[in-house]
Amino acid sequence: MSQISSSHIHIQFSMFYEPSKNNHNLPHDPFKACVIPRPIGWISTVSISAPPVPNDGNKSSPKISHNLAPYSQFNNLTFDPPYVMFSANHQPDPLYPGAGAGIQKDTVRNVESTGVFVWNLASWDLRDKVNITAEQFPLGVDEFAKAGLAKEDSKIVSVSIPGSTTNAERIPVPMVKDSPVKFECEYYTTLRLPGNPPVGAADVVIGRVVGVHIADWALTDGKLDVRKTKPIARLGYYEYTVVKETFDMIIPGTDEVILAGLEGSKRRVDEVTKGKL
């Protein structure tokens, strides 16, 4: 934006471009830098691959591996019940470059095949390890191990081992032990958005939160304290930010039910609607 001013005139110019034409004439594309800050969906999943068929006819076990990857299109959708979403662009298909079909990310395939995943809060203290897990490792590589991250088992969600007949044969989903906040999620649906070559489509994965882990040290006076958790978020280009400061604003003239909803408090919503407040 440019501006011309004097004691008599004040003229302001602003740029306009059409994303489909990519005619912004800037050295760097500004789109992602406009929608900020974006929470990071640091998603952990379990990958189960079919075992090879042995020549002797004996049954072999499936290969189980853990996956961890960050996604910068992530957010909550509602709170009662709570749902979250993350979006993963397809990867260009090396066999058919330019075809526009692309290949699903490992995370999406794992979620759709197992029905569960975990979101781990990406914090300032873990930023370098978050970045390591963003590398495009081959299928089956454990990003927890690559980043030197300790694991913690999920308490509710679990994955069924192919061929198993009892819950005792289910395995938990790994979580980032040092992350101060974790959501255990059950897969709900995938919305596929069409895209242009070479990346192609984007998968918007939605899950219902069925379990929430919060470290005791991250609380202050009964509230989750961002000054302690220091969540990082994506900006545009290669930029990130860290959240350390907050301020409150309460919408004037709003009734108690709406205020309780804005706070995200199911208890207060129930109390207000039942006339307890």
Tab-separated table of C-alpha atoms in Angstrom:
chain	number	residue	atom	x	y	z
A	1	MET	CA	0.000	0.000	0.000
A	2	SER	CA	1.322	3.467	-0.893
A	3	GLN	CA	0.166	6.828	0.360
A	4	ILE	CA	0.346	10.456	-0.783
A	5	SER	CA	-0.481	13.216	1.664
A	6	SER	CA	-0.255	16.966	1.973
A	7	SER	CA	-2.050	19.696	3.846
A	8	HIS	CA	-4.831	19.577	1.239
A	9	ILE	CA	-5.055	16.016	-0.069
A	10	HIS	CA	-4.822	12.506	1.340
A	11	ILE	CA	-4.841	9.732	-1.259
A	12	GLN	CA	-4.405	6.098	-0.255
A	13	PHE	CA	-3.723	3.196	-2.615
A	14	SER	CA	-4.089	-0.520	-1.893
A	15	MET	CA	-3.093	-3.516	-3.977
A	16	PHE	CA	-5.518	-6.096	-5.335
A	17	TYR	CA	-4.786	-9.453	-6.938
A	18	GLU	CA	-6.599	-12.635	-7.972
A	19	PRO	CA	-5.055	-15.782	-6.469
A	20	SER	CA	-5.997	-17.861	-9.513
A	21	LYS	CA	-3.870	-15.530	-11.655
A	22	ASN	CA	-1.089	-15.061	-9.073
A	23	ASN	CA	-0.776	-11.458	-10.266
A	24	HIS	CA	0.291	-9.791	-7.014
A	25	ASN	CA	3.681	-8.789	-8.515
A	26	LEU	CA	5.390	-9.270	-5.157
A	27	PRO	CA	8.612	-11.238	-4.663
A	28	HIS	CA	6.803	-13.511	-2.178
A	29	ASP	CA	3.204	-14.732	-2.172
A	30	PRO	CA	1.315	-12.830	0.591
A	31	PHE	CA	-1.707	-15.128	1.058
A	32	LYS	CA	-0.571	-17.195	4.042
A	33	ALA	CA	0.893	-14.084	5.657
A	34	CYS	CA	-2.603	-12.559	5.689
A	35	VAL	CA	-4.206	-15.297	7.809
A	36	ILE	CA	-2.196	-15.257	11.029
A	37	PRO	CA	-1.360	-16.503	13.544
A	38	ARG	CA	-2.278	-20.112	12.724
A	39	PRO	CA	-2.171	-22.730	15.513
A	40	ILE	CA	-0.013	-25.733	14.709
A	41	GLY	CA	-1.612	-29.146	14.499
A	42	TRP	CA	1.168	-31.394	15.803
A	43	ILE	CA	-0.520	-34.703	15.035
A	44	SER	CA	0.601	-38.138	16.221
A	45	THR	CA	-0.761	-41.343	14.708
A	46	VAL	CA	-0.144	-45.059	14.399
A	47	SER	CA	0.699	-46.709	11.084
A	48	ILE	CA	-0.159	-50.372	10.556
A	49	SER	CA	1.033	-52.020	7.361
A	50	ALA	CA	0.037	-55.445	6.151
A	51	PRO	CA	2.691	-58.103	6.784
A	52	PRO	CA	4.359	-59.850	3.850
A	53	VAL	CA	3.000	-63.273	3.022
A	54	PRO	CA	5.589	-65.837	4.197
A	55	ASN	CA	6.575	-68.720	1.954
A	56	ASP	CA	6.055	-71.291	4.708
A	57	GLY	CA	2.405	-70.313	5.177
A	58	ASN	CA	2.831	-69.269	8.826
A	59	LYS	CA	1.038	-66.141	9.995
A	60	SER	CA	3.267	-63.052	10.417
A	61	SER	CA	2.567	-59.926	12.433
A	62	PRO	CA	1.725	-56.547	10.842
A	63	LYS	CA	4.349	-53.811	10.975
A	64	ILE	CA	3.443	-51.085	13.479
A	65	SER	CA	5.135	-47.674	13.471
A	66	HIS	CA	4.532	-44.240	14.993
A	67	ASN	CA	4.135	-40.998	13.064
A	68	LEU	CA	4.367	-37.352	14.194
A	69	ALA	CA	4.000	-34.311	11.935
A	70	PRO	CA	3.026	-30.617	12.256
A	71	TYR	CA	0.310	-28.963	10.155
A	72	SER	CA	-0.144	-25.198	10.052
A	73	GLN	CA	-3.813	-25.349	9.074
A	74	PHE	CA	-5.326	-26.434	12.405
A	75	ASN	CA	-8.093	-25.196	14.700
A	76	ASN	CA	-11.005	-26.126	16.935
A	77	LEU	CA	-14.479	-26.067	15.400
A	78	THR	CA	-16.875	-26.189	18.353
A	79	PHE	CA	-16.809	-27.118	22.045
A	80	ASP	CA	-19.903	-29.207	22.927
A	81	PRO	CA	-18.893	-31.741	21.903
A	82	PRO	CA	-15.421	-30.477	20.993
A	83	TYR	CA	-14.172	-31.005	17.445
A	84	VAL	CA	-10.850	-30.050	15.863
A	85	MET	CA	-9.610	-30.030	12.282
A	86	PHE	CA	-6.341	-30.041	10.412
A	87	SER	CA	-5.691	-29.710	6.707
A	88	ALA	CA	-2.990	-31.593	4.805
A	89	ASN	CA	-2.088	-30.861	1.204
A	90	HIS	CA	-1.352	-33.831	-1.004
A	91	GLN	CA	2.219	-34.442	-2.060
A	92	PRO	CA	3.121	-34.403	-5.762
A	93	ASP	CA	3.123	-37.898	-7.226
A	94	PRO	CA	6.659	-38.611	-8.524
A	95	LEU	CA	5.259	-41.135	-11.008
A	96	TYR	CA	2.796	-38.648	-12.498
A	97	PRO	CA	4.236	-35.144	-11.988
A	98	GLY	CA	1.840	-32.395	-12.978
A	99	ALA	CA	-1.171	-34.713	-13.021
A	100	GLY	CA	-2.779	-32.850	-10.116
A	101	ALA	CA	-3.846	-35.994	-8.256
A	102	GLY	CA	-1.096	-36.090	-5.642
A	103	ILE	CA	-0.540	-38.530	-2.784
A	104	GLN	CA	-2.146	-38.348	0.659
A	105	LYS	CA	0.092	-37.526	3.609
A	106	ASP	CA	0.970	-40.435	5.898
A	107	THR	CA	-0.874	-38.740	8.773
A	108	VAL	CA	-4.157	-38.638	6.854
A	109	ARG	CA	-3.864	-42.247	5.732
A	110	ASN	CA	-3.136	-43.318	9.308
A	111	VAL	CA	-6.103	-41.403	10.741
A	112	GLU	CA	-8.516	-42.757	8.141
A	113	SER	CA	-7.327	-46.340	8.560
A	114	THR	CA	-7.142	-46.430	12.382
A	115	GLY	CA	-9.903	-43.963	13.283
A	116	VAL	CA	-7.882	-42.073	15.913
A	117	PHE	CA	-5.178	-39.436	16.371
A	118	VAL	CA	-3.681	-37.128	19.015
A	119	TRP	CA	-3.027	-33.395	18.839
A	120	ASN	CA	0.008	-32.187	20.816
A	121	LEU	CA	0.507	-28.502	21.604
A	122	ALA	CA	3.624	-27.166	19.867
A	123	SER	CA	5.430	-24.970	22.387
A	124	TRP	CA	8.378	-22.583	22.267
A	125	ASP	CA	10.487	-25.024	24.271
A	126	LEU	CA	9.799	-27.782	21.733
A	127	ARG	CA	10.110	-25.624	18.601
A	128	ASP	CA	13.281	-27.247	17.252
A	129	LYS	CA	11.807	-30.716	17.665
A	130	VAL	CA	8.599	-29.599	15.943
A	131	ASN	CA	10.718	-28.508	13.005
A	132	ILE	CA	12.530	-31.852	12.829
A	133	THR	CA	9.217	-33.733	12.652
A	134	ALA	CA	8.198	-31.567	9.683
A	135	GLU	CA	10.823	-33.246	7.490
A	136	GLN	CA	9.415	-35.542	4.806
A	137	PHE	CA	10.646	-38.907	6.085
A	138	PRO	CA	9.760	-42.164	4.295
A	139	LEU	CA	6.737	-44.136	5.466
A	140	GLY	CA	7.496	-46.124	8.610
A	141	VAL	CA	10.138	-43.753	10.012
A	142	ASP	CA	9.448	-42.811	13.638
A	143	GLU	CA	9.606	-39.001	13.907
A	144	PHE	CA	9.557	-39.258	17.712
A	145	ALA	CA	12.896	-41.046	17.536
A	146	LYS	CA	14.297	-38.693	14.891
A	147	ALA	CA	13.514	-35.662	17.082
A	148	GLY	CA	14.544	-37.320	20.362
A	149	LEU	CA	11.057	-36.991	21.831
A	150	ALA	CA	9.832	-39.093	24.740
A	151	LYS	CA	6.465	-40.804	24.260
A	152	GLU	CA	3.439	-41.116	26.499
A	153	ASP	CA	0.529	-43.500	25.840
A	154	SER	CA	-2.976	-42.260	25.168
A	155	LYS	CA	-5.539	-43.157	27.837
A	156	ILE	CA	-8.721	-43.514	25.753
A	157	VAL	CA	-8.077	-43.840	22.036
A	158	SER	CA	-6.356	-46.947	20.749
A	159	VAL	CA	-5.741	-48.865	17.559
A	160	SER	CA	-6.941	-52.350	16.765
A	161	ILE	CA	-4.308	-54.745	15.468
A	162	PRO	CA	-5.505	-56.506	12.301
A	163	GLY	CA	-6.688	-60.000	13.130
A	164	SER	CA	-7.120	-59.298	16.839
A	165	THR	CA	-10.374	-60.281	18.526
A	166	THR	CA	-10.049	-58.657	21.973
A	167	ASN	CA	-9.467	-55.171	23.366
A	168	ALA	CA	-6.344	-56.516	25.050
A	169	GLU	CA	-4.730	-56.583	21.616
A	170	ARG	CA	-5.320	-52.882	20.982
A	171	ILE	CA	-2.385	-50.473	21.153
A	172	PRO	CA	-2.404	-46.831	22.383
A	173	VAL	CA	-1.557	-43.788	20.275
A	174	PRO	CA	1.773	-42.171	21.208
A	175	MET	CA	1.713	-38.624	22.564
A	176	VAL	CA	4.531	-36.095	23.006
A	177	LYS	CA	5.291	-36.491	26.719
A	178	ASP	CA	6.757	-32.995	27.160
A	179	SER	CA	3.904	-31.195	25.388
A	180	PRO	CA	1.811	-29.406	28.036
A	181	VAL	CA	-1.543	-30.022	26.323
A	182	LYS	CA	-2.764	-33.056	24.363
A	183	PHE	CA	-6.104	-33.951	22.769
A	184	GLU	CA	-7.077	-37.567	22.160
A	185	CYS	CA	-9.328	-37.591	19.104
A	186	GLU	CA	-11.653	-39.969	17.291
A	187	TYR	CA	-11.812	-39.559	13.529
A	188	TYR	CA	-15.076	-38.080	12.244
A	189	THR	CA	-14.697	-37.324	8.530
A	190	THR	CA	-12.477	-35.997	5.751
A	191	LEU	CA	-13.441	-33.155	3.457
A	192	ARG	CA	-11.372	-33.172	0.272
A	193	LEU	CA	-10.840	-29.803	-1.382
A	194	PRO	CA	-9.830	-29.746	-5.068
A	195	GLY	CA	-6.472	-28.209	-5.891
A	196	ASN	CA	-4.174	-27.387	-8.777
A	197	PRO	CA	-1.128	-29.364	-9.959
A	198	PRO	CA	1.410	-30.327	-8.855
A	199	VAL	CA	0.168	-30.587	-5.258
A	200	GLY	CA	-3.460	-31.314	-6.034
A	201	ALA	CA	-6.137	-31.773	-3.387
A	202	ALA	CA	-6.107	-30.908	0.310
A	203	ASP	CA	-7.622	-33.190	2.949
A	204	VAL	CA	-9.445	-31.446	5.793
A	205	VAL	CA	-9.567	-34.008	8.598
A	206	ILE	CA	-12.081	-33.545	11.420
A	207	GLY	CA	-11.941	-35.357	14.737
A	208	ARG	CA	-13.932	-35.356	17.954
A	209	VAL	CA	-11.932	-34.678	21.112
A	210	VAL	CA	-12.627	-37.427	23.657
A	211	GLY	CA	-9.757	-36.842	26.075
A	212	VAL	CA	-7.789	-33.762	27.182
A	213	HIS	CA	-4.417	-33.787	28.971
A	214	ILE	CA	-3.167	-30.590	30.669
A	215	ALA	CA	0.052	-30.407	32.672
A	216	ASP	CA	-0.505	-29.131	36.222
A	217	TRP	CA	2.329	-26.612	35.879
A	218	ALA	CA	0.533	-24.980	32.907
A	219	LEU	CA	-2.367	-23.768	35.088
A	220	THR	CA	-2.647	-20.466	36.946
A	221	ASP	CA	-5.702	-19.791	39.124
A	222	GLY	CA	-7.615	-22.541	37.332
A	223	LYS	CA	-6.861	-21.242	33.825
A	224	LEU	CA	-4.520	-22.544	31.149
A	225	ASP	CA	-1.716	-19.976	31.134
A	226	VAL	CA	-0.169	-19.162	27.748
A	227	ARG	CA	2.653	-17.359	29.524
A	228	LYS	CA	3.681	-20.800	30.748
A	229	THR	CA	2.843	-22.991	27.751
A	230	LYS	CA	4.182	-20.450	25.195
A	231	PRO	CA	2.467	-21.960	22.132
A	232	ILE	CA	4.098	-21.260	18.785
A	233	ALA	CA	2.088	-20.479	15.654
A	234	ARG	CA	2.731	-20.143	11.936
A	235	LEU	CA	2.798	-16.831	10.128
A	236	GLY	CA	3.618	-16.282	6.451
A	237	TYR	CA	6.733	-17.276	4.540
A	238	TYR	CA	9.124	-19.096	6.952
A	239	GLU	CA	8.017	-17.044	9.944
A	240	TYR	CA	6.633	-18.217	13.280
A	241	THR	CA	5.501	-16.402	16.409
A	242	VAL	CA	5.142	-17.306	20.075
A	243	VAL	CA	2.123	-16.328	22.176
A	244	LYS	CA	3.105	-14.721	25.488
A	245	GLU	CA	0.649	-11.874	25.984
A	246	THR	CA	-3.160	-11.732	26.102
A	247	PHE	CA	-5.932	-9.205	26.722
A	248	ASP	CA	-9.623	-9.616	27.553
A	249	MET	CA	-12.638	-8.166	25.755
A	250	ILE	CA	-16.250	-8.947	26.666
A	251	ILE	CA	-18.921	-8.224	24.061
A	252	PRO	CA	-21.326	-5.579	25.445
A	253	GLY	CA	-25.020	-6.350	25.657
A	254	THR	CA	-24.504	-10.112	25.397
A	255	ASP	CA	-26.640	-12.514	27.449
A	256	GLU	CA	-25.205	-15.139	29.789
A	257	VAL	CA	-25.719	-18.086	27.436
A	258	ILE	CA	-23.752	-16.452	24.632
A	259	LEU	CA	-21.016	-15.359	27.049
A	260	ALA	CA	-20.731	-18.910	28.382
A	261	GLY	CA	-20.462	-20.175	24.820
A	262	LEU	CA	-17.760	-17.644	23.979
A	263	GLU	CA	-15.841	-18.823	27.025
A	264	GLY	CA	-16.309	-22.400	25.835
A	265	SER	CA	-17.791	-23.478	29.153
A	266	LYS	CA	-20.281	-26.344	28.815
A	267	ARG	CA	-20.932	-26.227	32.571
A	268	ARG	CA	-21.910	-22.550	32.484
A	269	VAL	CA	-24.111	-23.049	29.423
A	270	ASP	CA	-25.957	-25.863	31.211
A	271	GLU	CA	-26.333	-23.813	34.395
A	272	VAL	CA	-27.617	-20.755	32.588
A	273	THR	CA	-30.151	-22.670	30.506
A	274	LYS	CA	-31.391	-24.429	33.638
A	275	GLY	CA	-31.822	-21.114	35.456
A	276	LYS	CA	-29.073	-21.633	38.035
A	277	LEU	CA	-27.344	-18.319	37.322
